[in-house]
């Protein structure tokens, strides 16, 4: 395999076009992932491509049937009007360089399918529970911030402090170089829990911006499942630390 | 040397064929390594190939005679019916990327010798002593889980939480892409000690699955030796930390 | 993008020549960055080139208008007599190797524009507040140390202990191999705060050495702005740690 | 520069031949470096080559005159009978992979100058002060251990536990693949201080093995100088940690 390996799940990529890419990879509160997974489920997304990479964690996950799966990112298309591409998955890069390398590959895919605007979704950890989470926004150009605010997002000059880390930030920064528009929607969240309420707020702003109604009612359910999976992962982090101590021998 | 260097210990690799690969590299409780080393010893394994790599720890080990050895992985063949390949060694990769790169090389070797099914062996750290360790299983397809359960393994939907880290996981995940079947057998173990009892349980399930009787009686002995070696390594970890502080000067 | 990508902001690089490069990237007390940014602002620097890189942090920053920017280094020219090149930016490499690779690129740019002497500016953290910060100096040849001392710098045999880390050090070390003269000016600073007083002292020595008067009065102002930005970044470091825990899922 | 850059200090490398290489890079108690530096000083070593590398720390050191120097390794020849090559310097690799890559380059140099036997020198940290430090030995073949023991070294089956880390280990392990003999001489040392007494013991065994008398009387002096330099470095480690926190901004 190459450091980044893309395998297409459709025969002719030319048959699939979308001008909008929505990114929802794992991150703070899994807000972005929750929204992206929800849209794929809700609107019957078609899998276009799978990405595996040396830059992903060196492990496999086990599903409910006991079947192992490599860490992966996936690109889906939902056939709404306009059609949407969704980038989701179960991991991001393990290294700083890998984030840049993977984002370039995401952008190559985006170009292949005709993307001109990118929405990146995420959480903004505030360290406390939030009853009515605001959705902060940032973009590669001022007009998009205005659009986001009109759709219910908040523009706060001092927030999020310190920028946007990982694919959600780099997709906009590196996408702008290729002439793609980019806007980040970040839901306030505690940072400690999978947060379907924050995800609901982000989904609402996003729906408004792309002009597509998406029923949020099953978000809560999806979040509960993900929460369970994450609990398991936290335990396994501890296993991994143990294991690191004994890899040599 | 290349980042991964394979040197063959036999003249004609074509003379050696096996459809089964068993992986037992160092890991939690050294359960997998214990089983693989035991099979090689017990059934007079023939060394086929040695692997050294930039991705291994930057050090040498010293054997009982004072002779130094590079960290290495080794591939053995035992001439049972069916014949078995065994992948064992004294280390895994020091970096996430290295795990992927090395696993691809293991799979290249597997293909070279005709492997169609991979068993990966390991421990599953539970943080407490276990009297009668269960053997958990995961696989690249449901049928293999059934086979493992029939051979005495346990399928528990929530275990191991968080997946399988390192070569034991990636061999199955990346092997599946090449069309190889893969099953992981993970013996419960405290995570703190070299565990011949857990290894015995794993060996029992494995023997049943591959249809070859393997006498477990010397496992205890092998474990005692490895325990001694590990004790020494733990001390040396401390040396290494000291050394790190003074490398510059 | 390449691991290091340089994009020129001027049409013909041949039209811009300077024999002096002044480096002021982020570091202890942001003393160097403060001085370099101040000179660019004060003397109406012309942007010549932008550098982005895989070796920079994998994130974007957000400016006051909510517009995202990739981490970058920038090369400016101020049309004084002699003209000056200024290397400034919002980050350095995230890895040891990256520091070497980026410094080579800085030197390629320096050669392109005709640089023969490099001044690197920084802080020297002393762990306590300093009322009248001294400016320590080091260079690639003894004559330059004499020049720096004549301009008000201090040569203290035991200081700075342990050398100069990052671009400020490597530019002089690797520049010398290419025949460029190099001198480092390091202002004493607590190490805990953005320090316009230390920056003022460094600016004073630098002005004297290059024979160009530069009004220091707005340094305090610039420092206050940077201090605000850094406060935000410290908070975001905490976010990042939180995020690291939840990237998988 | 390449990831590893070698620059020769002599016009014709063909004029310089030696069958013995002695490595003394920084490590525990700086025992190896102390011995190698001492031999170069005492026997008027001729500098043959300098190595700089991306794998070295990203910084410069400052000498007593205030002149900066890149971290480097150096290869010297002393014209004794037999002549000796000495590998010394002020650092080792910052990464695991770098240790392998650099060691291959050391071996390329060794081959170029005709080396057939390698002595690697180091300290073995025991965590307490030692009045009469033993010199432990390990080698790539049993005969060399016998030779070392005859020269005053000690062979103790359980020591050093866990092997030999860094260039001192890899030079023997990777050198053996190229057919070079290799022996490691490791002086007991506390691990906390530059240790001229341990270095004296190692020098004594080495002198005996290579059949060359080397006056140890100035070792104490060299150690005092190095101790001073190391004190400064420890302080700078703390600076570096401070600096790491503020690189972005």
PDB file of C-alpha atoms in Angstrom, chain B residues 1 52-71 94-95 228-229 231-233 235-236 239-240 242-249, chain D residues 26 28 30 33 57 61 90 92 96-97 99-101 104 125 138-140 145 155 157-158 160-166 169-170 172-174 177 191 226 230 233 240:
ATOM      1  CA  UNK B   1      20.344  -1.444   4.580  1.00  0.00           C
ATOM      2  CA  UNK B  52      15.808  -6.103  10.530  1.00  0.00           C
ATOM      3  CA  UNK B  53      14.509  -2.574  10.165  1.00  0.00           C
ATOM      4  CA  UNK B  54      15.001   1.137  10.827  1.00  0.00           C
ATOM      5  CA  UNK B  55      11.581   0.896  12.433  1.00  0.00           C
ATOM      6  CA  UNK B  56      12.876  -1.379  15.186  1.00  0.00           C
ATOM      7  CA  UNK B  57      14.392  -0.038  18.435  1.00  0.00           C
ATOM      8  CA  UNK B  58      17.869   1.487  17.868  1.00  0.00           C
ATOM      9  CA  UNK B  59      19.825  -0.915  20.048  1.00  0.00           C
ATOM     10  CA  UNK B  60      21.254  -4.411  20.270  1.00  0.00           C
ATOM     11  CA  UNK B  61      20.384  -7.187  22.685  1.00  0.00           C
ATOM     12  CA  UNK B  62      23.050  -9.325  24.385  1.00  0.00           C
ATOM     13  CA  UNK B  63      22.603 -13.085  24.671  1.00  0.00           C
ATOM     14  CA  UNK B  64      23.863 -15.377  27.410  1.00  0.00           C
ATOM     15  CA  UNK B  65      27.219 -15.772  25.732  1.00  0.00           C
ATOM     16  CA  UNK B  66      27.709 -11.985  25.586  1.00  0.00           C
ATOM     17  CA  UNK B  67      27.114 -11.919  21.830  1.00  0.00           C
ATOM     18  CA  UNK B  68      25.118  -8.954  20.552  1.00  0.00           C
ATOM     19  CA  UNK B  69      22.105  -9.278  18.263  1.00  0.00           C
ATOM     20  CA  UNK B  70      20.161  -6.675  16.335  1.00  0.00           C
ATOM     21  CA  UNK B  71      16.448  -6.484  17.130  1.00  0.00           C
ATOM     22  CA  UNK B  94       8.794   2.053  17.240  1.00  0.00           C
ATOM     23  CA  UNK B  95       6.491   4.306  15.150  1.00  0.00           C
ATOM     24  CA  UNK B 228      13.934 -13.142  33.357  1.00  0.00           C
ATOM     25  CA  UNK B 229      14.832 -11.402  30.112  1.00  0.00           C
ATOM     26  CA  UNK B 231      13.064  -8.079  34.068  1.00  0.00           C
ATOM     27  CA  UNK B 232      16.399  -7.104  32.621  1.00  0.00           C
ATOM     28  CA  UNK B 233      14.716  -5.029  29.932  1.00  0.00           C
ATOM     29  CA  UNK B 235      15.850  -2.108  34.223  1.00  0.00           C
ATOM     30  CA  UNK B 236      17.369  -1.108  30.915  1.00  0.00           C
ATOM     31  CA  UNK B 239      19.023   3.233  31.861  1.00  0.00           C
ATOM     32  CA  UNK B 240      17.741   4.429  28.552  1.00  0.00           C
ATOM     33  CA  UNK B 242      19.038   8.315  31.962  1.00  0.00           C
ATOM     34  CA  UNK B 243      20.950   8.057  28.728  1.00  0.00           C
ATOM     35  CA  UNK B 244      18.455  10.198  26.865  1.00  0.00           C
ATOM     36  CA  UNK B 245      19.194  13.011  29.236  1.00  0.00           C
ATOM     37  CA  UNK B 246      22.853  12.931  28.410  1.00  0.00           C
ATOM     38  CA  UNK B 247      23.011  12.118  24.724  1.00  0.00           C
ATOM     39  CA  UNK B 248      24.042  15.624  23.865  1.00  0.00           C
ATOM     40  CA  UNK B 249      27.368  16.866  25.136  1.00  0.00           C
TER      41      UNK B 249
ATOM     42  CA  UNK D  26      27.946  10.960  23.989  1.00  0.00           C
ATOM     43  CA  UNK D  28      25.818   7.383  29.891  1.00  0.00           C
ATOM     44  CA  UNK D  30      30.026  10.330  28.773  1.00  0.00           C
ATOM     45  CA  UNK D  33      33.209  10.266  24.572  1.00  0.00           C
ATOM     46  CA  UNK D  57      19.362  18.164  17.437  1.00  0.00           C
ATOM     47  CA  UNK D  61      26.324  25.093  20.325  1.00  0.00           C
ATOM     48  CA  UNK D  90      28.658  16.143  20.499  1.00  0.00           C
ATOM     49  CA  UNK D  92      23.602  11.244  18.531  1.00  0.00           C
ATOM     50  CA  UNK D  96      15.111   5.862  16.374  1.00  0.00           C
ATOM     51  CA  UNK D  97      15.306   5.689  12.577  1.00  0.00           C
ATOM     52  CA  UNK D  99      20.307   5.945  14.684  1.00  0.00           C
ATOM     53  CA  UNK D 100      20.111   3.257  12.013  1.00  0.00           C
ATOM     54  CA  UNK D 101      20.683   5.700   9.155  1.00  0.00           C
ATOM     55  CA  UNK D 104      25.138   2.946   8.176  1.00  0.00           C
ATOM     56  CA  UNK D 125      24.700   3.208  34.515  1.00  0.00           C
ATOM     57  CA  UNK D 138      29.947  -7.721  24.662  1.00  0.00           C
ATOM     58  CA  UNK D 139      30.897  -8.566  21.100  1.00  0.00           C
ATOM     59  CA  UNK D 140      29.687  -9.930  17.810  1.00  0.00           C
ATOM     60  CA  UNK D 145      34.840 -11.491  24.555  1.00  0.00           C
ATOM     61  CA  UNK D 155      32.064 -10.872  31.282  1.00  0.00           C
ATOM     62  CA  UNK D 157      26.084 -13.030  31.965  1.00  0.00           C
ATOM     63  CA  UNK D 158      23.343 -10.770  33.219  1.00  0.00           C
ATOM     64  CA  UNK D 160      24.492  -5.049  30.838  1.00  0.00           C
ATOM     65  CA  UNK D 161      20.825  -5.965  31.097  1.00  0.00           C
ATOM     66  CA  UNK D 162      18.758  -5.025  28.096  1.00  0.00           C
ATOM     67  CA  UNK D 163      21.445  -4.462  25.585  1.00  0.00           C
ATOM     68  CA  UNK D 164      23.334  -1.472  24.246  1.00  0.00           C
ATOM     69  CA  UNK D 165      21.446   1.539  22.973  1.00  0.00           C
ATOM     70  CA  UNK D 166      22.382   3.866  20.118  1.00  0.00           C
ATOM     71  CA  UNK D 169      25.182  -1.050  19.906  1.00  0.00           C
ATOM     72  CA  UNK D 170      24.198  -0.651  16.273  1.00  0.00           C
ATOM     73  CA  UNK D 172      28.482  -3.794  16.281  1.00  0.00           C
ATOM     74  CA  UNK D 173      25.165  -5.257  15.133  1.00  0.00           C
ATOM     75  CA  UNK D 174      25.146  -3.675  11.672  1.00  0.00           C
ATOM     76  CA  UNK D 177      26.521  -7.912   8.706  1.00  0.00           C
ATOM     77  CA  UNK D 191      24.909   7.580  35.322  1.00  0.00           C
ATOM     78  CA  UNK D 226      33.033  18.365  29.849  1.00  0.00           C
ATOM     79  CA  UNK D 230      27.111  19.542  30.525  1.00  0.00           C
ATOM     80  CA  UNK D 233      23.363  21.977  28.722  1.00  0.00           C
ATOM     81  CA  UNK D 240      14.169  24.473  25.526  1.00  0.00           C
TER      82      UNK D 240
END
